[in-house]
Amino acid sequence: MPSIIYIEHDGTEHAVEVPIGHSVMLGAVENNIPGIDADCGGECACATCHVFVDPAWLALCGTPGEQESSMLSFAATAAPNSRLSCQIPVTEALDGLIVRMPEAQH
Amino acid sequence: MSALASTHHAELAATTPLEELDVSDPALYRDDVWQPYFARLRREAPVHHCRNGMFGPYWSISTYKEIVQAELLHKVLSSESALGGISIRDRPADLRLPMFIAMDPPRHDEQRRAVQPIVAPANLAKLEHLIRERACRILDELPRNETFNWVDKVSVELTVQMLATLFDFPQEERRKLSYWSDCATALPMPGGIIETEEQREAVFAEMLASFMGLWNARVNAEPGNDLISMLAHAPATRHMSPREFMGNLVLLIVGGNDTTRNSITGGVLFLNQNPEEYAKLRANPALVESMVPEIIRYQTPIAHMRRTAIADVEFAGHTIREGDKVVMWYISGNRDEAAIEQPDRFIIDRKRPRQHLSFGFGIHRCVGNRLAELQLTILWQEILKRFDRIEVVGPEKRVHSTFIHGITELPVRIPA
């Protein structure tokens, strides 16, 4: 099972195994990792599972769609490597993926 | 509601022919009897067409999942004010106000981004201290052993002080803000705060004049940290027409005022209706954190948002035609048993309490959600430090509105 590394805003690291096909968001929620709220439950309808993807992994995560880009544009602290983690499906190629959480979800 | 009224409405909800069910009557919300009607819609017709509604024909979407799906269809389900905007009741065509919540992309996105910095994490952190100081002062001045209206003394007072700060509006005139907010959302009727649309226009003109002075001062000064300065300096909003400025003021005043106000009141009411939850909270004040989103879900301060179809669209097995009015009932989706466990119960330590529809979803999701939660959180933390109990001592009085789900009077008493 691929291992995903979630780093909270205060630097706390969580490495957990997430099944292939789950989203990066779901991996955090199912493991009770703080910092990802996922209010809409993975519908790309809020921006509360916002993460910064480690630049080395960015290309492997694909590019955000139109709806995701819209939602991200309203996030408080968006950056070029921002993604909504509900829109990143976990694959074998993402084993070792590092994502960092923003100061707050909005 | 009385047991008799409750039985009567349960019967009516069960026996009215489905196609005649009309949930747009504001009396259903004033009398707090909307529940069985939506229970039936969710069960039998989650997407329902009402031909003869009080405000004309409309589609109702009443289940959680379908509401989220509708929120994502902003390309065909428009919020545009000229088409009717975001509320079930159409204002006369020449009086419709442009404001960013009632715009579609790209204008919506550009204008919304102009005010978004007000709720950035760093700004919220700055406001936290101020909110606590004010909450403490308001609570410390409350009478003991005496009946008073919680809405006026606490809910309105705290939210209106906050709103004056966000606008950098003179604090001594802050009650004008709640007056304008009430006028903006009132259903015109004889004896009401607003009797005619013309009267409302006159109040809006007075509001605009009052803010025009602030605008003129700020547009010529360095960019500041308040909403007026943000609007006056952002490229997307600095050349707004006076009418657009008026519309956005109404939006920010209502959005920053009515909603949090009614959640503050709702919390006191719900804890009184659920004494075991109140006991749980007193025993463990840390539960404030999960109670706050639960209050916001259970109250659902905005009962619905409306859209207008700008093309034919297939939705959950129905064909919604271009021009049709579509109403997403947050108040119903928040009681959908398919999405939320025991949705009719107020449970302050439920799992995943932030999964609710009260802030809406998609591109129009509430800008001020975190600020609303912050105000409620601080207020409840300070209440628990001071008062063992706030007792509701009489029936609440509710707003006569299909849009604002609110409470105007809640008589309470705090034992000495």
Short mmCIF file of C-alpha atoms in Angstrom, two decimals:
data_model
loop_
_atom_site.label_atom_id
_atom_site.label_comp_id
_atom_site.label_asym_id
_atom_site.label_seq_id
_atom_site.Cartn_x
_atom_site.Cartn_y
_atom_site.Cartn_z
CA MET A 1 0.00 0.00 0.00
CA PRO A 2 1.44 3.43 -0.86
CA SER A 3 2.64 5.49 2.07
CA ILE A 4 1.62 9.16 2.20
CA ILE A 5 3.36 11.69 4.41
CA TYR A 6 1.14 14.45 5.80
CA ILE A 7 2.91 17.35 7.53
CA GLU A 8 0.82 19.61 9.76
CA HIS A 9 1.37 23.36 9.74
CA ASP A 10 3.32 23.08 13.02
CA GLY A 11 5.65 20.51 11.45
CA THR A 12 4.14 17.34 12.97
CA GLU A 13 4.59 14.48 10.50
CA HIS A 14 2.21 11.59 9.90
CA ALA A 15 3.20 8.75 7.57
CA VAL A 16 0.27 6.45 6.85
CA GLU A 17 -0.56 3.77 4.33
CA VAL A 18 -3.46 4.66 2.08
CA PRO A 19 -5.15 2.14 -0.24
CA ILE A 20 -4.84 2.69 -3.98
CA GLY A 21 -7.99 4.40 -5.30
CA HIS A 22 -8.61 6.36 -2.08
CA SER A 23 -8.07 10.09 -2.30
CA VAL A 24 -5.27 11.77 -0.39
CA MET A 25 -8.04 13.56 1.58
CA LEU A 26 -9.67 10.27 2.61
CA GLY A 27 -6.31 8.94 3.77
CA ALA A 28 -6.07 11.84 6.21
CA VAL A 29 -9.67 11.64 7.42
CA GLU A 30 -9.61 7.87 7.98
CA ASN A 31 -6.42 8.19 10.00
CA ASN A 32 -7.71 11.16 12.02
CA ILE A 33 -4.89 13.40 10.87
CA PRO A 34 -5.64 16.97 11.97
CA GLY A 35 -5.48 19.85 9.49
CA ILE A 36 -7.70 18.45 6.75
CA ASP A 37 -11.38 19.15 7.42
CA ALA A 38 -13.04 17.96 4.18
CA ASP A 39 -16.39 19.56 4.98
CA CYS A 40 -18.01 18.56 1.67
CA GLY A 41 -16.86 14.95 1.91
CA GLY A 42 -14.85 14.91 -1.30
CA GLU A 43 -17.15 16.56 -3.85
CA CYS A 44 -14.75 19.38 -4.77
CA ALA A 45 -17.38 21.74 -3.39
CA CYS A 46 -15.41 23.49 -0.63
CA ALA A 47 -11.72 24.14 -0.07
CA THR A 48 -11.23 22.60 3.35
CA CYS A 49 -8.92 19.76 2.27
CA HIS A 50 -6.38 22.21 0.86
CA VAL A 51 -2.76 20.96 0.86
CA PHE A 52 0.57 22.12 -0.53
CA VAL A 53 2.10 19.32 -2.57
CA ASP A 54 5.84 18.92 -2.18
CA PRO A 55 7.31 20.33 -5.42
CA ALA A 56 9.08 17.05 -6.22
CA TRP A 57 5.67 15.31 -6.35
CA LEU A 58 3.61 18.00 -8.02
CA ALA A 59 3.74 16.68 -11.59
CA LEU A 60 2.82 13.14 -10.48
CA CYS A 61 -0.38 14.46 -8.87
CA GLY A 62 -1.79 15.73 -12.17
CA THR A 63 -3.32 19.15 -12.72
CA PRO A 64 -6.39 20.65 -11.04
CA GLY A 65 -9.62 20.75 -13.04
CA GLU A 66 -11.72 23.84 -13.55
CA GLN A 67 -13.92 23.38 -10.49
CA GLU A 68 -10.91 22.66 -8.28
CA SER A 69 -9.11 25.76 -9.56
CA SER A 70 -12.19 27.86 -8.79
CA MET A 71 -12.44 26.56 -5.25
CA LEU A 72 -8.68 26.98 -4.69
CA SER A 73 -8.84 30.58 -5.86
CA PHE A 74 -11.01 31.33 -2.80
CA ALA A 75 -8.72 29.55 -0.34
CA ALA A 76 -7.05 31.94 2.08
CA THR A 77 -3.46 30.90 1.48
CA ALA A 78 -3.30 29.32 -1.97
CA ALA A 79 0.08 28.92 -3.70
CA PRO A 80 1.13 27.47 -7.08
CA ASN A 81 1.54 24.02 -5.49
CA SER A 82 -1.90 24.11 -3.83
CA ARG A 83 -4.30 21.23 -4.44
CA LEU A 84 -7.53 19.97 -2.98
CA SER A 85 -6.50 16.61 -1.58
CA CYS A 86 -9.90 15.07 -2.40
CA GLN A 87 -8.98 15.45 -6.06
CA ILE A 88 -5.72 13.47 -5.86
CA PRO A 89 -6.33 9.71 -6.18
CA VAL A 90 -3.65 7.58 -4.53
CA THR A 91 -1.69 5.43 -7.02
CA GLU A 92 1.38 3.20 -6.81
CA ALA A 93 3.39 6.08 -8.27
CA LEU A 94 2.50 8.30 -5.30
CA ASP A 95 4.18 6.01 -2.75
CA GLY A 96 6.12 8.45 -0.55
CA LEU A 97 4.07 11.54 -1.52
CA ILE A 98 4.60 14.50 0.81
CA VAL A 99 1.81 17.04 1.38
CA ARG A 100 1.82 19.97 3.81
CA MET A 101 -1.20 21.52 5.47
CA PRO A 102 -1.96 25.25 5.43
CA GLU A 103 -2.28 27.35 8.58
CA ALA A 104 -6.08 27.03 8.42
CA GLN A 105 -8.73 25.54 6.15
CA HIS A 106 -11.39 27.83 4.80
CA MET B 1 -44.73 24.72 18.56
CA SER B 2 -47.67 23.30 20.48
CA ALA B 3 -48.40 19.58 20.34
CA LEU B 4 -51.73 20.37 18.66
CA ALA B 5 -50.14 22.46 15.90
CA SER B 6 -47.51 19.81 15.45
CA THR B 7 -50.11 17.05 14.93
CA HIS B 8 -52.11 19.26 12.58
CA HIS B 9 -49.08 19.96 10.37
CA ALA B 10 -47.94 16.33 10.43
CA GLU B 11 -51.39 15.38 9.11
CA LEU B 12 -51.43 18.14 6.53
CA ALA B 13 -47.96 17.20 5.33
CA ALA B 14 -49.01 13.56 4.97
CA THR B 15 -52.35 14.14 3.23
CA THR B 16 -51.73 17.07 0.87
CA PRO B 17 -51.37 15.76 -2.72
CA LEU B 18 -47.63 15.72 -3.45
CA GLU B 19 -47.88 18.10 -6.41
CA GLU B 20 -49.61 20.67 -4.19
CA LEU B 21 -47.00 20.68 -1.43
CA ASP B 22 -45.70 24.25 -1.11
CA VAL B 23 -42.84 24.83 1.33
CA SER B 24 -42.39 28.49 0.38
CA ASP B 25 -44.98 29.91 2.82
CA PRO B 26 -43.05 32.07 5.35
CA ALA B 27 -45.59 31.15 8.04
CA LEU B 28 -44.13 27.61 8.10
CA TYR B 29 -40.89 29.09 9.43
CA ARG B 30 -42.45 31.72 11.70
CA ASP B 31 -44.47 28.95 13.35
CA ASP B 32 -41.63 26.42 13.27
CA VAL B 33 -43.74 23.75 11.56
CA TRP B 34 -41.72 23.15 8.38
CA GLN B 35 -40.27 19.80 9.48
CA PRO B 36 -42.93 17.25 8.36
CA TYR B 37 -43.33 18.85 4.93
CA PHE B 38 -39.64 18.45 4.16
CA ALA B 39 -39.55 14.95 5.66
CA ARG B 40 -42.14 13.98 3.04
CA LEU B 41 -40.33 15.75 0.18
CA ARG B 42 -37.06 14.03 1.07
CA ARG B 43 -38.81 10.66 1.19
CA GLU B 44 -41.05 10.94 -1.86
CA ALA B 45 -39.72 13.71 -4.09
CA PRO B 46 -36.18 14.95 -3.37
CA VAL B 47 -36.46 16.98 -6.57
CA HIS B 48 -39.99 18.36 -6.61
CA HIS B 49 -41.86 20.82 -8.77
CA CYS B 50 -44.47 23.10 -7.22
CA ARG B 51 -46.66 24.80 -9.81
CA ASN B 52 -48.54 27.19 -7.58
CA GLY B 53 -46.10 28.37 -4.96
CA MET B 54 -46.68 31.52 -2.95
CA PHE B 55 -43.84 33.13 -4.92
CA GLY B 56 -44.62 31.41 -8.22
CA PRO B 57 -43.62 28.01 -9.61
CA TYR B 58 -40.32 26.53 -8.40
CA TRP B 59 -38.31 23.35 -8.06
CA SER B 60 -37.36 22.17 -4.58
CA ILE B 61 -34.20 20.19 -3.91
CA SER B 62 -34.44 18.84 -0.40
CA THR B 63 -31.83 16.09 0.04
CA TYR B 64 -28.20 16.64 1.06
CA LYS B 65 -26.43 14.90 -1.81
CA GLU B 66 -28.61 16.49 -4.49
CA ILE B 67 -28.11 19.95 -2.97
CA VAL B 68 -24.32 19.56 -3.15
CA GLN B 69 -24.66 18.42 -6.76
CA ALA B 70 -26.83 21.44 -7.60
CA GLU B 71 -24.30 23.78 -5.97
CA LEU B 72 -21.68 22.49 -8.42
CA LEU B 73 -23.83 23.28 -11.48
CA HIS B 74 -23.22 27.03 -11.37
CA LYS B 75 -22.79 27.12 -15.16
CA VAL B 76 -26.45 26.24 -15.75
CA LEU B 77 -27.97 27.20 -12.40
CA SER B 78 -27.33 30.92 -12.29
CA SER B 79 -27.27 33.25 -9.28
CA GLU B 80 -27.57 36.37 -11.43
CA SER B 81 -29.57 39.12 -9.71
CA ALA B 82 -31.20 40.23 -12.98
CA LEU B 83 -32.74 36.74 -13.26
CA GLY B 84 -34.01 36.84 -9.68
CA GLY B 85 -30.87 36.24 -7.65
CA ILE B 86 -30.56 33.96 -4.64
CA SER B 87 -33.86 34.12 -2.81
CA ILE B 88 -37.17 32.46 -3.73
CA ARG B 89 -39.00 35.77 -3.74
CA ASP B 90 -38.38 37.93 -6.82
CA ARG B 91 -37.99 41.62 -6.15
CA PRO B 92 -39.51 43.89 -8.85
CA ALA B 93 -37.21 43.73 -11.90
CA ASP B 94 -36.11 47.38 -11.67
CA LEU B 95 -35.20 47.08 -7.98
CA ARG B 96 -32.95 44.00 -8.16
CA LEU B 97 -29.55 44.71 -6.68
CA PRO B 98 -26.28 43.48 -8.16
CA MET B 99 -24.00 41.98 -5.47
CA PHE B 100 -21.32 39.36 -5.80
CA ILE B 101 -23.33 36.51 -4.22
CA ALA B 102 -25.90 37.18 -6.96
CA MET B 103 -23.39 37.12 -9.84
CA ASP B 104 -21.93 34.31 -11.92
CA PRO B 105 -18.25 33.86 -12.81
CA PRO B 106 -16.12 35.66 -13.77
CA ARG B 107 -17.53 38.79 -12.10
CA HIS B 108 -18.47 36.89 -8.95
CA ASP B 109 -14.96 35.50 -8.56
CA GLU B 110 -13.27 38.87 -9.08
CA GLN B 111 -15.44 40.76 -6.61
CA ARG B 112 -15.40 38.01 -4.01
CA ARG B 113 -11.60 37.97 -4.08
CA ALA B 114 -11.64 41.70 -3.25
CA VAL B 115 -13.11 41.07 0.21
CA GLN B 116 -11.67 37.61 0.89
CA PRO B 117 -8.59 38.98 2.79
CA ILE B 118 -10.88 40.10 5.64
CA VAL B 119 -11.13 36.46 6.78
CA ALA B 120 -7.53 35.38 6.10
CA PRO B 121 -6.09 33.40 9.05
CA ALA B 122 -3.81 36.28 10.09
CA ASN B 123 -6.72 38.72 10.21
CA LEU B 124 -8.90 36.30 12.18
CA ALA B 125 -6.09 35.91 14.70
CA LYS B 126 -6.06 39.68 15.14
CA LEU B 127 -9.83 39.79 15.67
CA GLU B 128 -9.85 37.02 18.25
CA HIS B 129 -8.69 39.22 21.12
CA LEU B 130 -11.17 41.96 20.27
CA ILE B 131 -14.08 39.52 20.08
CA ARG B 132 -13.19 38.04 23.47
CA GLU B 133 -12.93 41.44 25.10
CA ARG B 134 -16.33 42.44 23.73
CA ALA B 135 -17.99 39.14 24.57
CA CYS B 136 -16.73 39.48 28.16
CA ARG B 137 -18.06 43.02 28.47
CA ILE B 138 -21.48 42.11 27.04
CA LEU B 139 -21.81 39.07 29.31
CA ASP B 140 -20.62 40.90 32.42
CA GLU B 141 -23.27 43.57 31.96
CA LEU B 142 -26.19 41.14 31.67
CA PRO B 143 -28.85 41.39 34.39
CA ARG B 144 -29.28 38.56 36.90
CA ASN B 145 -32.51 37.06 38.12
CA GLU B 146 -34.38 39.14 35.60
CA THR B 147 -36.05 38.29 32.29
CA PHE B 148 -34.50 39.88 29.20
CA ASN B 149 -34.38 39.34 25.43
CA TRP B 150 -31.18 37.41 24.66
CA VAL B 151 -31.43 38.36 20.97
CA ASP B 152 -31.18 42.07 21.58
CA LYS B 153 -28.74 42.12 24.46
CA VAL B 154 -26.27 39.50 23.22
CA SER B 155 -26.84 38.13 19.70
CA VAL B 156 -27.43 41.47 17.96
CA GLU B 157 -25.00 43.38 20.14
CA LEU B 158 -21.98 41.12 19.59
CA THR B 159 -22.51 40.67 15.84
CA VAL B 160 -23.19 44.32 15.18
CA GLN B 161 -20.06 45.42 17.07
CA MET B 162 -18.10 42.96 14.93
CA LEU B 163 -19.66 44.21 11.73
CA ALA B 164 -18.87 47.84 12.58
CA THR B 165 -15.24 46.79 13.08
CA LEU B 166 -15.11 44.94 9.75
CA PHE B 167 -16.40 48.05 7.95
CA ASP B 168 -14.53 50.45 10.25
CA PHE B 169 -17.97 52.02 10.70
CA PRO B 170 -18.59 54.33 13.70
CA GLN B 171 -19.33 52.05 16.70
CA GLU B 172 -21.79 54.57 18.17
CA GLU B 173 -23.98 54.15 15.06
CA ARG B 174 -23.68 50.36 14.95
CA ARG B 175 -27.40 49.65 15.50
CA LYS B 176 -28.04 51.21 12.11
CA LEU B 177 -26.32 48.15 10.65
CA SER B 178 -28.76 45.69 12.23
CA TYR B 179 -31.65 47.96 11.23
CA TRP B 180 -30.51 47.96 7.61
CA SER B 181 -29.99 44.22 7.75
CA ASP B 182 -33.53 43.66 9.06
CA CYS B 183 -34.92 45.99 6.38
CA ALA B 184 -32.98 44.19 3.64
CA THR B 185 -34.43 40.77 4.44
CA ALA B 186 -37.94 41.73 5.62
CA LEU B 187 -40.98 40.61 3.68
CA PRO B 188 -42.92 43.84 2.97
CA MET B 189 -46.24 43.77 4.79
CA PRO B 190 -48.56 46.17 6.59
CA GLY B 191 -47.25 46.87 10.07
CA GLY B 192 -43.89 45.27 9.28
CA ILE B 193 -40.49 46.96 9.54
CA ILE B 194 -40.83 47.44 5.76
CA GLU B 195 -44.32 47.94 4.31
CA THR B 196 -43.47 48.47 0.64
CA GLU B 197 -40.55 47.98 -1.73
CA GLU B 198 -40.40 51.77 -2.17
CA GLN B 199 -39.85 52.20 1.55
CA ARG B 200 -37.04 49.64 1.40
CA GLU B 201 -35.42 51.56 -1.46
CA ALA B 202 -35.51 54.71 0.68
CA VAL B 203 -33.76 52.89 3.55
CA PHE B 204 -31.13 51.56 1.12
CA ALA B 205 -30.54 55.08 -0.21
CA GLU B 206 -29.97 56.30 3.35
CA MET B 207 -27.56 53.41 3.93
CA LEU B 208 -25.67 54.20 0.72
CA ALA B 209 -25.36 57.87 1.65
CA SER B 210 -23.98 56.91 5.03
CA PHE B 211 -21.34 54.63 3.48
CA MET B 212 -20.48 56.99 0.60
CA GLY B 213 -18.64 59.25 3.06
CA LEU B 214 -16.57 56.31 4.30
CA TRP B 215 -15.84 55.24 0.71
CA ASN B 216 -14.68 58.72 -0.31
CA ALA B 217 -12.37 58.96 2.67
CA ARG B 218 -10.85 55.50 2.10
CA VAL B 219 -10.49 55.60 -1.68
CA ASN B 220 -8.15 58.57 -1.25
CA ALA B 221 -6.19 57.02 1.62
CA GLU B 222 -3.65 54.19 1.75
CA PRO B 223 -5.29 50.72 1.45
CA GLY B 224 -6.58 49.69 4.89
CA ASN B 225 -7.71 46.50 6.51
CA ASP B 226 -11.48 47.08 6.46
CA LEU B 227 -14.10 45.97 3.94
CA ILE B 228 -14.80 49.45 2.55
CA SER B 229 -11.12 50.10 1.94
CA MET B 230 -10.75 46.69 0.31
CA LEU B 231 -13.67 47.42 -2.04
CA ALA B 232 -12.39 50.93 -2.75
CA HIS B 233 -8.91 49.72 -3.72
CA ALA B 234 -9.45 46.35 -5.45
CA PRO B 235 -9.35 46.66 -9.25
CA ALA B 236 -12.53 44.53 -9.55
CA THR B 237 -14.62 46.78 -7.31
CA ARG B 238 -13.12 50.26 -7.25
CA HIS B 239 -15.19 51.40 -10.22
CA MET B 240 -18.48 49.83 -9.08
CA SER B 241 -21.65 51.75 -9.81
CA PRO B 242 -23.40 53.19 -6.73
CA ARG B 243 -26.05 50.50 -7.17
CA GLU B 244 -23.46 47.77 -7.16
CA PHE B 245 -21.85 49.29 -4.07
CA MET B 246 -25.31 49.34 -2.48
CA GLY B 247 -25.85 45.68 -3.37
CA ASN B 248 -22.51 44.55 -1.98
CA LEU B 249 -23.15 46.52 1.22
CA VAL B 250 -26.47 44.74 1.66
CA LEU B 251 -24.73 41.42 1.09
CA LEU B 252 -21.94 42.07 3.59
CA ILE B 253 -24.31 43.52 6.20
CA VAL B 254 -26.80 40.66 6.01
CA GLY B 255 -24.07 38.03 5.64
CA GLY B 256 -22.11 39.36 8.58
CA ASN B 257 -25.02 39.95 10.84
CA ASP B 258 -28.21 38.00 10.54
CA THR B 259 -26.60 34.61 10.21
CA THR B 260 -24.31 34.60 13.25
CA ARG B 261 -26.96 36.45 15.26
CA ASN B 262 -29.43 33.62 14.79
CA SER B 263 -26.90 30.90 15.55
CA ILE B 264 -26.00 32.68 18.79
CA THR B 265 -29.67 32.67 19.77
CA GLY B 266 -30.28 29.14 18.51
CA GLY B 267 -27.54 27.73 20.73
CA VAL B 268 -29.23 28.95 23.93
CA LEU B 269 -32.56 27.57 22.77
CA PHE B 270 -31.21 24.15 21.75
CA LEU B 271 -29.33 23.64 25.03
CA ASN B 272 -32.51 24.42 26.92
CA GLN B 273 -34.49 21.99 24.80
CA ASN B 274 -31.81 19.35 25.37
CA PRO B 275 -30.83 19.54 29.06
CA GLU B 276 -28.70 16.37 28.83
CA GLU B 277 -26.55 18.08 26.17
CA TYR B 278 -26.29 21.21 28.36
CA ALA B 279 -25.10 18.99 31.25
CA LYS B 280 -22.54 17.35 28.95
CA LEU B 281 -21.24 20.78 27.94
CA ARG B 282 -20.96 22.05 31.51
CA ALA B 283 -19.05 18.92 32.45
CA ASN B 284 -16.68 19.32 29.51
CA PRO B 285 -16.35 22.87 28.13
CA ALA B 286 -13.93 21.60 25.46
CA LEU B 287 -17.06 20.37 23.64
CA VAL B 288 -17.65 23.97 22.52
CA GLU B 289 -15.49 23.16 19.52
CA SER B 290 -17.83 20.50 18.13
CA MET B 291 -20.96 22.19 19.48
CA VAL B 292 -20.45 25.32 17.38
CA PRO B 293 -20.80 23.64 13.96
CA GLU B 294 -23.67 21.56 15.38
CA ILE B 295 -25.48 24.78 16.38
CA ILE B 296 -24.93 26.17 12.88
CA ARG B 297 -26.29 22.99 11.31
CA TYR B 298 -29.26 22.73 13.63
CA GLN B 299 -30.23 26.38 13.25
CA THR B 300 -29.50 26.66 9.50
CA PRO B 301 -29.74 30.48 9.57
CA ILE B 302 -30.27 30.70 5.81
CA ALA B 303 -33.11 28.32 4.98
CA HIS B 304 -32.44 28.18 1.26
CA MET B 305 -30.56 29.53 -1.72
CA ARG B 306 -32.23 29.95 -5.08
CA ARG B 307 -30.87 29.59 -8.60
CA THR B 308 -32.36 30.16 -12.05
CA ALA B 309 -31.74 27.69 -14.89
CA ILE B 310 -30.17 29.38 -17.91
CA ALA B 311 -30.39 26.22 -20.06
CA ASP B 312 -32.37 22.99 -19.95
CA VAL B 313 -30.67 20.58 -17.56
CA GLU B 314 -31.23 16.93 -16.62
CA PHE B 315 -31.08 16.66 -12.87
CA ALA B 316 -31.71 13.54 -10.79
CA GLY B 317 -34.14 12.17 -13.35
CA HIS B 318 -35.99 15.44 -13.98
CA THR B 319 -35.74 17.96 -16.77
CA ILE B 320 -35.34 21.45 -15.39
CA ARG B 321 -36.15 23.96 -18.13
CA GLU B 322 -34.40 27.19 -18.99
CA GLY B 323 -35.94 29.97 -16.90
CA ASP B 324 -37.09 27.66 -14.07
CA LYS B 325 -36.55 28.71 -10.48
CA VAL B 326 -34.61 26.13 -8.43
CA VAL B 327 -34.51 26.25 -4.64
CA MET B 328 -31.91 24.35 -2.61
CA TRP B 329 -33.33 23.86 0.88
CA TYR B 330 -30.36 23.81 3.27
CA ILE B 331 -32.80 23.60 6.17
CA SER B 332 -34.01 20.26 4.80
CA GLY B 333 -30.67 18.86 3.62
CA ASN B 334 -29.34 19.43 7.13
CA ARG B 335 -32.04 17.03 8.40
CA ASP B 336 -31.40 14.35 5.76
CA GLU B 337 -30.97 10.99 7.48
CA ALA B 338 -29.11 9.65 4.42
CA ALA B 339 -26.27 12.12 5.07
CA ILE B 340 -26.39 12.83 8.82
CA GLU B 341 -26.96 10.33 11.63
CA GLN B 342 -30.01 11.15 13.79
CA PRO B 343 -30.32 14.51 12.04
CA ASP B 344 -33.29 15.73 14.08
CA ARG B 345 -31.31 15.50 17.29
CA PHE B 346 -29.04 18.23 18.61
CA ILE B 347 -25.87 16.37 19.61
CA ILE B 348 -22.96 18.55 20.68
CA ASP B 349 -20.31 15.86 20.35
CA ARG B 350 -21.34 14.29 17.07
CA LYS B 351 -18.74 12.89 14.69
CA ARG B 352 -17.80 15.15 11.78
CA PRO B 353 -20.04 18.05 12.87
CA ARG B 354 -18.72 20.33 10.12
CA GLN B 355 -20.42 18.23 7.48
CA HIS B 356 -23.51 20.40 7.03
CA LEU B 357 -25.03 22.66 4.38
CA SER B 358 -25.48 25.88 6.35
CA PHE B 359 -22.55 27.63 4.62
CA GLY B 360 -23.50 26.33 1.20
CA PHE B 361 -21.02 24.60 -1.10
CA GLY B 362 -19.32 25.40 -4.38
CA ILE B 363 -18.15 28.80 -5.54
CA HIS B 364 -20.71 30.72 -3.44
CA ARG B 365 -19.75 29.04 -0.15
CA CYS B 366 -19.93 31.46 2.75
CA VAL B 367 -16.93 33.81 2.91
CA GLY B 368 -17.30 34.46 6.64
CA ASN B 369 -17.77 30.89 7.90
CA ARG B 370 -14.62 30.84 10.04
CA LEU B 371 -15.35 34.24 11.53
CA ALA B 372 -18.86 33.09 12.43
CA GLU B 373 -17.46 30.01 14.14
CA LEU B 374 -14.86 32.10 15.93
CA GLN B 375 -17.49 34.44 17.39
CA LEU B 376 -19.68 31.56 18.55
CA THR B 377 -16.72 29.69 20.03
CA ILE B 378 -15.44 32.63 22.04
CA LEU B 379 -18.93 33.58 23.23
CA TRP B 380 -19.64 30.05 24.51
CA GLN B 381 -16.23 29.75 26.17
CA GLU B 382 -16.92 32.94 28.08
CA ILE B 383 -20.54 31.99 28.90
CA LEU B 384 -19.35 28.73 30.46
CA LYS B 385 -16.83 30.59 32.62
CA ARG B 386 -19.58 32.80 34.04
CA PHE B 387 -23.01 31.24 34.09
CA ASP B 388 -24.10 27.84 35.29
CA ARG B 389 -27.31 28.16 33.32
CA ILE B 390 -29.10 30.50 30.97
CA GLU B 391 -32.77 29.62 31.31
CA VAL B 392 -35.25 30.15 28.50
CA VAL B 393 -38.36 31.37 30.33
CA GLY B 394 -40.86 31.95 27.53
CA PRO B 395 -41.64 31.05 23.93
CA GLU B 396 -39.33 32.38 21.24
CA LYS B 397 -40.57 34.66 18.46
CA ARG B 398 -39.46 33.72 14.98
CA VAL B 399 -38.90 35.65 11.76
CA HIS B 400 -41.70 35.59 9.17
CA SER B 401 -39.44 34.68 6.26
CA THR B 402 -38.77 31.84 3.85
CA PHE B 403 -35.14 32.93 3.51
CA ILE B 404 -33.86 34.03 6.93
CA HIS B 405 -34.38 31.30 9.50
CA GLY B 406 -34.19 33.44 12.57
CA ILE B 407 -35.36 34.34 16.04
CA THR B 408 -36.22 37.91 17.06
CA GLU B 409 -37.07 37.31 20.71
CA LEU B 410 -35.84 34.77 23.23
CA PRO B 411 -36.80 35.61 26.82
CA VAL B 412 -34.15 34.27 29.18
CA ARG B 413 -33.16 34.57 32.80
CA ILE B 414 -29.77 34.02 34.34
CA PRO B 415 -30.04 32.88 37.96
CA ALA B 416 -27.94 34.96 40.36
#
